[in-house]
PDB file of C-alpha atoms in Angstrom:
ATOM      1  CA  UNK A   1      10.232  -3.901 -20.832  1.00  0.00           C
ATOM      2  CA  UNK A   2      10.464  -0.159 -20.095  1.00  0.00           C
ATOM      3  CA  UNK A   3       8.531   1.379 -17.209  1.00  0.00           C
ATOM      4  CA  UNK A   4       8.748   5.069 -16.399  1.00  0.00           C
ATOM      5  CA  UNK A   5       7.805   4.778 -12.744  1.00  0.00           C
ATOM      6  CA  UNK A   6      10.642   5.141 -10.213  1.00  0.00           C
ATOM      7  CA  UNK A   7       9.769   2.435  -7.711  1.00  0.00           C
ATOM      8  CA  UNK A   8      12.005   3.452  -4.800  1.00  0.00           C
ATOM      9  CA  UNK A   9      10.007   6.531  -3.742  1.00  0.00           C
ATOM     10  CA  UNK A  10       6.767   4.581  -4.152  1.00  0.00           C
ATOM     11  CA  UNK A  11       8.077   1.846  -1.854  1.00  0.00           C
ATOM     12  CA  UNK A  12       9.270   4.439   0.650  1.00  0.00           C
ATOM     13  CA  UNK A  13       5.869   6.135   0.650  1.00  0.00           C
ATOM     14  CA  UNK A  14       3.898   2.933   1.173  1.00  0.00           C
ATOM     15  CA  UNK A  15       6.300   1.871   3.916  1.00  0.00           C
ATOM     16  CA  UNK A  16       5.773   5.152   5.742  1.00  0.00           C
ATOM     17  CA  UNK A  17       2.004   4.878   5.328  1.00  0.00           C
ATOM     18  CA  UNK A  18       1.927   1.314   6.671  1.00  0.00           C
ATOM     19  CA  UNK A  19       4.131   2.321   9.606  1.00  0.00           C
ATOM     20  CA  UNK A  20       1.655   5.107  10.444  1.00  0.00           C
ATOM     21  CA  UNK A  21      -1.238   2.657  10.276  1.00  0.00           C
ATOM     22  CA  UNK A  22       0.446   0.311  12.739  1.00  0.00           C
ATOM     23  CA  UNK A  23       1.450   3.188  14.988  1.00  0.00           C
ATOM     24  CA  UNK A  24      -2.233   4.158  15.264  1.00  0.00           C
ATOM     25  CA  UNK A  25      -3.572   0.607  15.566  1.00  0.00           C
ATOM     26  CA  UNK A  26      -1.001  -0.538  18.132  1.00  0.00           C
ATOM     27  CA  UNK A  27      -0.942   2.252  20.666  1.00  0.00           C
ATOM     28  CA  UNK A  28       0.724   0.772  23.748  1.00  0.00           C
ATOM     29  CA  UNK A  29      -1.618   0.487  26.758  1.00  0.00           C
ATOM     30  CA  UNK A  30      -0.540   1.281  30.312  1.00  0.00           C
ATOM     31  CA  UNK A  31      -1.437  -2.175  31.660  1.00  0.00           C
ATOM     32  CA  UNK A  32       0.018  -5.722  31.710  1.00  0.00           C
ATOM     33  CA  UNK A  33      -0.591  -6.111  27.954  1.00  0.00           C
ATOM     34  CA  UNK A  34       2.179  -3.570  27.302  1.00  0.00           C
ATOM     35  CA  UNK A  35       4.856  -6.118  26.342  1.00  0.00           C
ATOM     36  CA  UNK A  36       2.515  -7.756  23.838  1.00  0.00           C
ATOM     37  CA  UNK A  37       1.892  -4.457  22.077  1.00  0.00           C
ATOM     38  CA  UNK A  38       5.608  -3.645  22.160  1.00  0.00           C
ATOM     39  CA  UNK A  39       6.337  -6.994  20.492  1.00  0.00           C
ATOM     40  CA  UNK A  40       3.722  -6.334  17.804  1.00  0.00           C
ATOM     41  CA  UNK A  41       5.205  -2.896  17.154  1.00  0.00           C
ATOM     42  CA  UNK A  42       8.714  -4.390  17.022  1.00  0.00           C
ATOM     43  CA  UNK A  43       7.584  -6.790  14.305  1.00  0.00           C
ATOM     44  CA  UNK A  44       5.448  -4.432  12.234  1.00  0.00           C
ATOM     45  CA  UNK A  45       6.994  -0.960  12.332  1.00  0.00           C
ATOM     46  CA  UNK A  46      10.141  -0.358  10.299  1.00  0.00           C
ATOM     47  CA  UNK A  47      11.861  -2.721   7.872  1.00  0.00           C
ATOM     48  CA  UNK A  48      10.505  -5.077   5.275  1.00  0.00           C
ATOM     49  CA  UNK A  49       9.890  -4.520   1.583  1.00  0.00           C
ATOM     50  CA  UNK A  50       6.133  -3.822   2.019  1.00  0.00           C
ATOM     51  CA  UNK A  51       5.689  -5.541  -1.328  1.00  0.00           C
ATOM     52  CA  UNK A  52       2.294  -7.006  -0.457  1.00  0.00           C
ATOM     53  CA  UNK A  53       0.776  -3.699   0.686  1.00  0.00           C
ATOM     54  CA  UNK A  54       2.137  -2.075  -2.472  1.00  0.00           C
ATOM     55  CA  UNK A  55       0.542  -4.787  -4.627  1.00  0.00           C
ATOM     56  CA  UNK A  56      -2.810  -4.207  -2.894  1.00  0.00           C
ATOM     57  CA  UNK A  57      -2.651  -0.464  -3.523  1.00  0.00           C
ATOM     58  CA  UNK A  58      -1.494  -0.948  -7.120  1.00  0.00           C
ATOM     59  CA  UNK A  59      -4.363  -3.355  -7.758  1.00  0.00           C
ATOM     60  CA  UNK A  60      -6.853  -0.962  -6.162  1.00  0.00           C
ATOM     61  CA  UNK A  61      -5.523   1.848  -8.367  1.00  0.00           C
ATOM     62  CA  UNK A  62      -6.637  -0.103 -11.452  1.00  0.00           C
ATOM     63  CA  UNK A  63     -10.230   0.355 -10.337  1.00  0.00           C
ATOM     64  CA  UNK A  64     -10.025   3.860  -8.809  1.00  0.00           C
ATOM     65  CA  UNK A  65     -10.480   2.606  -5.240  1.00  0.00           C
ATOM     66  CA  UNK A  66     -10.085   5.278  -2.555  1.00  0.00           C
ATOM     67  CA  UNK A  67      -6.475   5.201  -1.336  1.00  0.00           C
ATOM     68  CA  UNK A  68      -7.328   5.312   2.381  1.00  0.00           C
ATOM     69  CA  UNK A  69      -9.623   2.311   1.953  1.00  0.00           C
ATOM     70  CA  UNK A  70      -6.963   0.474  -0.071  1.00  0.00           C
ATOM     71  CA  UNK A  71      -4.455   1.218   2.667  1.00  0.00           C
ATOM     72  CA  UNK A  72      -6.661  -0.537   5.210  1.00  0.00           C
ATOM     73  CA  UNK A  73      -6.668  -3.708   3.102  1.00  0.00           C
ATOM     74  CA  UNK A  74      -2.913  -3.315   2.618  1.00  0.00           C
ATOM     75  CA  UNK A  75      -2.464  -3.117   6.388  1.00  0.00           C
ATOM     76  CA  UNK A  76      -4.542  -6.259   6.877  1.00  0.00           C
ATOM     77  CA  UNK A  77      -2.400  -8.264   4.460  1.00  0.00           C
ATOM     78  CA  UNK A  78       0.737  -6.992   6.179  1.00  0.00           C
ATOM     79  CA  UNK A  79      -0.713  -8.155   9.517  1.00  0.00           C
ATOM     80  CA  UNK A  80      -1.030 -11.667   8.097  1.00  0.00           C
ATOM     81  CA  UNK A  81       2.417 -11.564   6.506  1.00  0.00           C
ATOM     82  CA  UNK A  82       4.132 -10.357   9.687  1.00  0.00           C
ATOM     83  CA  UNK A  83       2.274 -12.849  11.873  1.00  0.00           C
ATOM     84  CA  UNK A  84       3.532 -15.615   9.572  1.00  0.00           C
ATOM     85  CA  UNK A  85       7.115 -14.333   9.873  1.00  0.00           C
ATOM     86  CA  UNK A  86       6.926 -14.221  13.679  1.00  0.00           C
ATOM     87  CA  UNK A  87       5.711 -17.813  13.846  1.00  0.00           C
ATOM     88  CA  UNK A  88       8.056 -18.946  11.053  1.00  0.00           C
ATOM     89  CA  UNK A  89      11.043 -17.683  13.080  1.00  0.00           C
ATOM     90  CA  UNK A  90      10.107 -19.595  16.267  1.00  0.00           C
ATOM     91  CA  UNK A  91      12.415 -22.370  17.518  1.00  0.00           C
ATOM     92  CA  UNK A  92       9.738 -24.963  16.673  1.00  0.00           C
ATOM     93  CA  UNK A  93       9.782 -23.804  13.043  1.00  0.00           C
ATOM     94  CA  UNK A  94      12.885 -22.282  11.387  1.00  0.00           C
ATOM     95  CA  UNK A  95      14.530 -21.061  14.633  1.00  0.00           C
ATOM     96  CA  UNK A  96      15.855 -17.779  13.236  1.00  0.00           C
ATOM     97  CA  UNK A  97      17.510 -14.990  15.207  1.00  0.00           C
ATOM     98  CA  UNK A  98      17.327 -12.209  12.613  1.00  0.00           C
ATOM     99  CA  UNK A  99      14.408 -10.753  10.648  1.00  0.00           C
ATOM    100  CA  UNK A 100      14.293  -7.491   8.701  1.00  0.00           C
ATOM    101  CA  UNK A 101      17.729  -6.642  10.033  1.00  0.00           C
ATOM    102  CA  UNK A 102      16.790  -6.843  13.723  1.00  0.00           C
ATOM    103  CA  UNK A 103      16.293  -9.581  16.334  1.00  0.00           C
ATOM    104  CA  UNK A 104      13.290 -11.838  15.774  1.00  0.00           C
ATOM    105  CA  UNK A 105      10.402 -11.357  18.198  1.00  0.00           C
ATOM    106  CA  UNK A 106      11.132 -14.457  20.274  1.00  0.00           C
ATOM    107  CA  UNK A 107      14.719 -13.205  20.700  1.00  0.00           C
ATOM    108  CA  UNK A 108      13.813  -9.605  21.499  1.00  0.00           C
ATOM    109  CA  UNK A 109      11.027 -10.714  23.876  1.00  0.00           C
ATOM    110  CA  UNK A 110      10.370 -14.434  24.461  1.00  0.00           C
ATOM    111  CA  UNK A 111       8.632 -17.365  22.796  1.00  0.00           C
ATOM    112  CA  UNK A 112       5.297 -16.985  24.582  1.00  0.00           C
ATOM    113  CA  UNK A 113       5.040 -13.299  23.696  1.00  0.00           C
ATOM    114  CA  UNK A 114       6.032 -14.102  20.093  1.00  0.00           C
ATOM    115  CA  UNK A 115       3.191 -16.633  19.794  1.00  0.00           C
ATOM    116  CA  UNK A 116       0.704 -14.125  21.226  1.00  0.00           C
ATOM    117  CA  UNK A 117       2.004 -11.334  18.986  1.00  0.00           C
ATOM    118  CA  UNK A 118       1.489 -13.501  15.895  1.00  0.00           C
ATOM    119  CA  UNK A 119      -1.963 -14.584  17.057  1.00  0.00           C
ATOM    120  CA  UNK A 120      -2.948 -10.970  17.736  1.00  0.00           C
ATOM    121  CA  UNK A 121      -1.807  -9.749  14.315  1.00  0.00           C
ATOM    122  CA  UNK A 122      -3.784 -12.556  12.685  1.00  0.00           C
ATOM    123  CA  UNK A 123      -6.913 -11.402  14.526  1.00  0.00           C
ATOM    124  CA  UNK A 124      -6.198  -7.739  13.791  1.00  0.00           C
ATOM    125  CA  UNK A 125      -6.169  -8.407  10.038  1.00  0.00           C
ATOM    126  CA  UNK A 126      -9.792  -9.526  10.048  1.00  0.00           C
ATOM    127  CA  UNK A 127     -10.835  -6.812  12.486  1.00  0.00           C
ATOM    128  CA  UNK A 128      -9.519  -4.223  10.007  1.00  0.00           C
ATOM    129  CA  UNK A 129     -11.184  -5.857   6.987  1.00  0.00           C
ATOM    130  CA  UNK A 130     -14.546  -6.260   8.732  1.00  0.00           C
ATOM    131  CA  UNK A 131     -14.692  -2.607   9.787  1.00  0.00           C
ATOM    132  CA  UNK A 132     -17.085  -0.393   7.821  1.00  0.00           C
ATOM    133  CA  UNK A 133     -14.221   2.055   7.256  1.00  0.00           C
ATOM    134  CA  UNK A 134     -12.712  -0.467   4.808  1.00  0.00           C
ATOM    135  CA  UNK A 135     -15.767  -0.533   2.526  1.00  0.00           C
ATOM    136  CA  UNK A 136     -19.386   0.569   2.882  1.00  0.00           C
ATOM    137  CA  UNK A 137     -20.697  -2.640   1.265  1.00  0.00           C
ATOM    138  CA  UNK A 138     -20.853  -5.519   3.794  1.00  0.00           C
ATOM    139  CA  UNK A 139     -20.730  -8.069   0.946  1.00  0.00           C
ATOM    140  CA  UNK A 140     -17.379  -6.629  -0.153  1.00  0.00           C
ATOM    141  CA  UNK A 141     -16.057  -6.850   3.407  1.00  0.00           C
ATOM    142  CA  UNK A 142     -17.225 -10.460   3.742  1.00  0.00           C
ATOM    143  CA  UNK A 143     -15.588 -11.443   0.464  1.00  0.00           C
ATOM    144  CA  UNK A 144     -12.320  -9.826   1.559  1.00  0.00           C
ATOM    145  CA  UNK A 145     -12.415 -11.779   4.825  1.00  0.00           C
ATOM    146  CA  UNK A 146     -13.243 -15.063   3.104  1.00  0.00           C
ATOM    147  CA  UNK A 147     -10.518 -14.703   0.472  1.00  0.00           C
ATOM    148  CA  UNK A 148      -7.861 -13.695   2.996  1.00  0.00           C
ATOM    149  CA  UNK A 149      -8.833 -16.589   5.276  1.00  0.00           C
ATOM    150  CA  UNK A 150      -8.549 -18.989   2.334  1.00  0.00           C
ATOM    151  CA  UNK A 151      -5.195 -17.548   1.247  1.00  0.00           C
ATOM    152  CA  UNK A 152      -3.698 -17.717   4.735  1.00  0.00           C
ATOM    153  CA  UNK A 153      -5.093 -21.071   5.938  1.00  0.00           C
ATOM    154  CA  UNK A 154      -4.461 -24.748   5.081  1.00  0.00           C
ATOM    155  CA  UNK A 155      -5.460 -24.204   1.437  1.00  0.00           C
ATOM    156  CA  UNK A 156      -2.904 -21.380   1.237  1.00  0.00           C
ATOM    157  CA  UNK A 157       0.032 -20.096   3.272  1.00  0.00           C
ATOM    158  CA  UNK A 158      -0.279 -22.439   6.297  1.00  0.00           C
ATOM    159  CA  UNK A 159      -0.630 -25.443   3.992  1.00  0.00           C
ATOM    160  CA  UNK A 160       2.500 -24.353   2.157  1.00  0.00           C
ATOM    161  CA  UNK A 161       4.345 -24.022   5.458  1.00  0.00           C
ATOM    162  CA  UNK A 162       3.298 -27.593   6.346  1.00  0.00           C
ATOM    163  CA  UNK A 163       4.734 -28.772   3.041  1.00  0.00           C
ATOM    164  CA  UNK A 164       7.894 -26.787   3.805  1.00  0.00           C
ATOM    165  CA  UNK A 165       8.286 -28.642   7.104  1.00  0.00           C
ATOM    166  CA  UNK A 166       7.794 -31.950   5.299  1.00  0.00           C
ATOM    167  CA  UNK A 167      10.480 -30.932   2.783  1.00  0.00           C
ATOM    168  CA  UNK A 168      13.125 -31.433   5.481  1.00  0.00           C
ATOM    169  CA  UNK A 169      12.222 -35.142   5.662  1.00  0.00           C
ATOM    170  CA  UNK A 170      11.120 -35.897   2.093  1.00  0.00           C
ATOM    171  CA  UNK A 171      12.718 -35.381  -1.308  1.00  0.00           C
ATOM    172  CA  UNK A 172      10.449 -33.098  -3.354  1.00  0.00           C
ATOM    173  CA  UNK A 173      10.496 -32.912  -7.151  1.00  0.00           C
ATOM    174  CA  UNK A 174       9.978 -29.722  -9.147  1.00  0.00           C
ATOM    175  CA  UNK A 175       6.150 -29.934  -9.431  1.00  0.00           C
ATOM    176  CA  UNK A 176       5.894 -30.477  -5.666  1.00  0.00           C
ATOM    177  CA  UNK A 177       8.208 -27.540  -4.879  1.00  0.00           C
ATOM    178  CA  UNK A 178       6.183 -25.415  -7.289  1.00  0.00           C
ATOM    179  CA  UNK A 179       2.976 -26.408  -5.479  1.00  0.00           C
ATOM    180  CA  UNK A 180       4.577 -25.717  -2.096  1.00  0.00           C
ATOM    181  CA  UNK A 181       5.593 -22.203  -3.085  1.00  0.00           C
ATOM    182  CA  UNK A 182       2.286 -21.475  -4.851  1.00  0.00           C
ATOM    183  CA  UNK A 183       0.680 -22.033  -1.445  1.00  0.00           C
ATOM    184  CA  UNK A 184       3.284 -20.660   0.956  1.00  0.00           C
ATOM    185  CA  UNK A 185       4.161 -17.499  -0.987  1.00  0.00           C
ATOM    186  CA  UNK A 186       1.820 -17.264  -3.955  1.00  0.00           C
ATOM    187  CA  UNK A 187      -1.531 -17.474  -2.156  1.00  0.00           C
ATOM    188  CA  UNK A 188      -1.073 -14.214  -0.251  1.00  0.00           C
ATOM    189  CA  UNK A 189       0.289 -12.478  -3.345  1.00  0.00           C
ATOM    190  CA  UNK A 190      -2.782 -13.725  -5.183  1.00  0.00           C
ATOM    191  CA  UNK A 191      -5.002 -12.177  -2.517  1.00  0.00           C
ATOM    192  CA  UNK A 192      -3.240  -8.827  -2.954  1.00  0.00           C
ATOM    193  CA  UNK A 193      -4.338  -8.670  -6.589  1.00  0.00           C
ATOM    194  CA  UNK A 194      -7.764 -10.165  -5.923  1.00  0.00           C
ATOM    195  CA  UNK A 195      -8.370  -7.570  -3.200  1.00  0.00           C
ATOM    196  CA  UNK A 196      -8.205  -4.667  -5.637  1.00  0.00           C
ATOM    197  CA  UNK A 197     -10.799  -6.329  -7.862  1.00  0.00           C
ATOM    198  CA  UNK A 198     -13.040  -7.097  -4.868  1.00  0.00           C
ATOM    199  CA  UNK A 199     -12.807  -3.500  -3.656  1.00  0.00           C
ATOM    200  CA  UNK A 200     -13.608  -2.334  -7.195  1.00  0.00           C
ATOM    201  CA  UNK A 201     -16.589  -4.721  -7.397  1.00  0.00           C
ATOM    202  CA  UNK A 202     -15.126  -6.575 -10.389  1.00  0.00           C
ATOM    203  CA  UNK A 203     -16.936  -9.936 -10.848  1.00  0.00           C
ATOM    204  CA  UNK A 204     -14.840 -13.128 -10.521  1.00  0.00           C
ATOM    205  CA  UNK A 205     -14.853 -13.764 -14.269  1.00  0.00           C
ATOM    206  CA  UNK A 206     -13.198 -10.367 -14.799  1.00  0.00           C
ATOM    207  CA  UNK A 207     -10.253 -11.148 -12.524  1.00  0.00           C
ATOM    208  CA  UNK A 208      -8.459 -13.710 -14.718  1.00  0.00           C
ATOM    209  CA  UNK A 209      -5.627 -11.389 -15.876  1.00  0.00           C
ATOM    210  CA  UNK A 210      -4.840 -10.359 -12.293  1.00  0.00           C
ATOM    211  CA  UNK A 211      -4.809 -13.978 -11.162  1.00  0.00           C
ATOM    212  CA  UNK A 212      -2.391 -14.863 -13.962  1.00  0.00           C
ATOM    213  CA  UNK A 213      -0.143 -11.932 -13.056  1.00  0.00           C
ATOM    214  CA  UNK A 214      -0.168 -12.938  -9.373  1.00  0.00           C
ATOM    215  CA  UNK A 215       0.566 -16.609 -10.107  1.00  0.00           C
ATOM    216  CA  UNK A 216       3.620 -15.892 -12.254  1.00  0.00           C
ATOM    217  CA  UNK A 217       4.835 -13.068 -10.015  1.00  0.00           C
ATOM    218  CA  UNK A 218       4.588 -15.265  -6.922  1.00  0.00           C
ATOM    219  CA  UNK A 219       6.700 -18.026  -8.436  1.00  0.00           C
ATOM    220  CA  UNK A 220       9.273 -15.534  -9.739  1.00  0.00           C
ATOM    221  CA  UNK A 221       9.405 -13.931  -6.278  1.00  0.00           C
ATOM    222  CA  UNK A 222      10.170 -17.294  -4.674  1.00  0.00           C
ATOM    223  CA  UNK A 223      12.851 -18.165  -7.214  1.00  0.00           C
ATOM    224  CA  UNK A 224      14.449 -14.791  -6.487  1.00  0.00           C
ATOM    225  CA  UNK A 225      14.288 -15.621  -2.774  1.00  0.00           C
ATOM    226  CA  UNK A 226      15.957 -18.974  -3.406  1.00  0.00           C
ATOM    227  CA  UNK A 227      18.694 -17.228  -5.387  1.00  0.00           C
ATOM    228  CA  UNK A 228      19.228 -14.751  -2.543  1.00  0.00           C
ATOM    229  CA  UNK A 229      19.491 -17.648  -0.090  1.00  0.00           C
ATOM    230  CA  UNK A 230      22.365 -19.006  -2.194  1.00  0.00           C
ATOM    231  CA  UNK A 231      24.057 -15.819  -3.426  1.00  0.00           C
ATOM    232  CA  UNK A 232      22.806 -13.029  -1.156  1.00  0.00           C
ATOM    233  CA  UNK A 233      24.573 -11.243   1.678  1.00  0.00           C
ATOM    234  CA  UNK A 234      22.798 -11.791   5.015  1.00  0.00           C
ATOM    235  CA  UNK A 235      23.341  -8.151   6.014  1.00  0.00           C
ATOM    236  CA  UNK A 236      21.621  -6.899   2.863  1.00  0.00           C
ATOM    237  CA  UNK A 237      18.941  -9.583   2.948  1.00  0.00           C
ATOM    238  CA  UNK A 238      18.189  -8.876   6.614  1.00  0.00           C
ATOM    239  CA  UNK A 239      18.025 -12.560   7.604  1.00  0.00           C
ATOM    240  CA  UNK A 240      20.228 -15.646   7.637  1.00  0.00           C
ATOM    241  CA  UNK A 241      21.134 -17.108   4.249  1.00  0.00           C
ATOM    242  CA  UNK A 242      22.116 -20.619   3.204  1.00  0.00           C
ATOM    243  CA  UNK A 243      19.587 -22.276   5.513  1.00  0.00           C
ATOM    244  CA  UNK A 244      17.715 -24.230   2.833  1.00  0.00           C
ATOM    245  CA  UNK A 245      20.846 -25.975   1.624  1.00  0.00           C
ATOM    246  CA  UNK A 246      21.924 -26.694   5.195  1.00  0.00           C
ATOM    247  CA  UNK A 247      18.522 -28.278   5.906  1.00  0.00           C
ATOM    248  CA  UNK A 248      18.698 -30.339   2.715  1.00  0.00           C
ATOM    249  CA  UNK A 249      15.501 -28.818   1.299  1.00  0.00           C
ATOM    250  CA  UNK A 250      14.760 -29.018  -2.399  1.00  0.00           C
ATOM    251  CA  UNK A 251      14.382 -25.518  -3.871  1.00  0.00           C
ATOM    252  CA  UNK A 252      14.064 -24.075  -7.359  1.00  0.00           C
ATOM    253  CA  UNK A 253      17.818 -23.401  -7.319  1.00  0.00           C
ATOM    254  CA  UNK A 254      18.835 -26.853  -6.069  1.00  0.00           C
ATOM    255  CA  UNK A 255      16.610 -28.512  -8.682  1.00  0.00           C
ATOM    256  CA  UNK A 256      17.300 -26.214 -11.633  1.00  0.00           C
ATOM    257  CA  UNK A 257      20.726 -24.732 -10.910  1.00  0.00           C
ATOM    258  CA  UNK A 258      21.456 -21.018 -10.541  1.00  0.00           C
ATOM    259  CA  UNK A 259      21.499 -20.039 -14.222  1.00  0.00           C
ATOM    260  CA  UNK A 260      18.392 -21.965 -15.230  1.00  0.00           C
ATOM    261  CA  UNK A 261      16.518 -20.740 -12.155  1.00  0.00           C
ATOM    262  CA  UNK A 262      17.361 -17.140 -13.008  1.00  0.00           C
ATOM    263  CA  UNK A 263      16.186 -17.610 -16.590  1.00  0.00           C
ATOM    264  CA  UNK A 264      12.967 -19.189 -15.324  1.00  0.00           C
ATOM    265  CA  UNK A 265      12.327 -16.210 -13.039  1.00  0.00           C
ATOM    266  CA  UNK A 266      12.891 -13.777 -15.903  1.00  0.00           C
ATOM    267  CA  UNK A 267      10.487 -15.737 -18.124  1.00  0.00           C
ATOM    268  CA  UNK A 268       7.842 -15.724 -15.382  1.00  0.00           C
ATOM    269  CA  UNK A 269       8.177 -11.966 -14.980  1.00  0.00           C
ATOM    270  CA  UNK A 270       7.658 -11.445 -18.708  1.00  0.00           C
ATOM    271  CA  UNK A 271       4.596 -13.689 -18.552  1.00  0.00           C
ATOM    272  CA  UNK A 272       3.216 -11.795 -15.556  1.00  0.00           C
ATOM    273  CA  UNK A 273       3.506  -8.514 -17.432  1.00  0.00           C
ATOM    274  CA  UNK A 274       1.849 -10.045 -20.495  1.00  0.00           C
ATOM    275  CA  UNK A 275      -1.248 -10.727 -18.379  1.00  0.00           C
ATOM    276  CA  UNK A 276      -1.662  -6.938 -18.028  1.00  0.00           C
ATOM    277  CA  UNK A 277      -1.995  -6.263 -21.764  1.00  0.00           C
ATOM    278  CA  UNK A 278      -5.641  -5.313 -21.338  1.00  0.00           C
ATOM    279  CA  UNK A 279      -4.660  -2.421 -19.059  1.00  0.00           C
ATOM    280  CA  UNK A 280      -3.014   0.845 -19.964  1.00  0.00           C
ATOM    281  CA  UNK A 281      -0.791   3.210 -18.006  1.00  0.00           C
ATOM    282  CA  UNK A 282      -2.818   2.541 -14.850  1.00  0.00           C
ATOM    283  CA  UNK A 283      -0.988  -0.823 -14.618  1.00  0.00           C
ATOM    284  CA  UNK A 284       2.531   0.637 -14.944  1.00  0.00           C
ATOM    285  CA  UNK A 285       3.103   0.314 -11.214  1.00  0.00           C
ATOM    286  CA  UNK A 286       2.318  -3.419 -11.370  1.00  0.00           C
ATOM    287  CA  UNK A 287       4.727  -3.740 -14.296  1.00  0.00           C
ATOM    288  CA  UNK A 288       7.449  -1.957 -12.314  1.00  0.00           C
ATOM    289  CA  UNK A 289       6.845  -4.192  -9.292  1.00  0.00           C
ATOM    290  CA  UNK A 290       7.308  -7.269 -11.481  1.00  0.00           C
ATOM    291  CA  UNK A 291      10.757  -6.126 -12.582  1.00  0.00           C
ATOM    292  CA  UNK A 292      11.704  -5.184  -9.006  1.00  0.00           C
ATOM    293  CA  UNK A 293      10.907  -8.698  -7.801  1.00  0.00           C
ATOM    294  CA  UNK A 294      13.883 -10.242  -9.617  1.00  0.00           C
ATOM    295  CA  UNK A 295      16.237  -7.242  -9.382  1.00  0.00           C
ATOM    296  CA  UNK A 296      16.055  -6.793  -5.585  1.00  0.00           C
ATOM    297  CA  UNK A 297      18.919  -7.653  -3.233  1.00  0.00           C
ATOM    298  CA  UNK A 298      16.781  -8.450  -0.191  1.00  0.00           C
TER     299      UNK A 298
END
């Protein structure tokens, strides 16, 4: 699979754009809420792959959606993603000290502020989507809110996180781990692709290729994450590695082995790209993202 797009500058550009969005949205007030805003800025500005925002913008590009509007949806999905990381790192969850190469929010501030920072980013996501600046059509804005709520709630990311907690006590087989990751990781990735179609007013029956791409990409992304947890360097990854094995959790790597897991990820990436056959050069960025997912080192 040959793609002419150089992904690094694209990632750098979207990262800078998302940082600017958060800098504007999270201006620190001169009142007792200051520490909350500082915690939100600590979590959102700088670091991270910004893969989800990039997927939103790439999906929007397929349908000639205005970039500034796409960027608002991209910021909303990053709000949800970062909120989930803040809460995931809490002592009552994974109890991590490092995220994106810097101290987690509960370490840099405290647990109470971390909970409030996550809650506030969750609320901010829907505030951004519901604003008329995101799209002039209120039906489009409602659909964005509904789909993001579904992807981030018990039928999506939060449900997957519940399964992840249960995985420390139960022995999961491969179909169950696949279901877990389709919810915990794949649901938000699915929203990223769906969002472009919603913004472009593509009817649900016209979104099947994007859903197929997102499904296969999400699973490949998680397998790559599992491989990094086993083989990656914590300094490059930006978070602790080896935690899944230490907790006794079943993962794609523990169930399949390193070599078979890597082959499975590569097959999923090829399948994800195949879903884009109906698109031309306008989908080259999505094709490049797919290859990046299994080649990354963090």
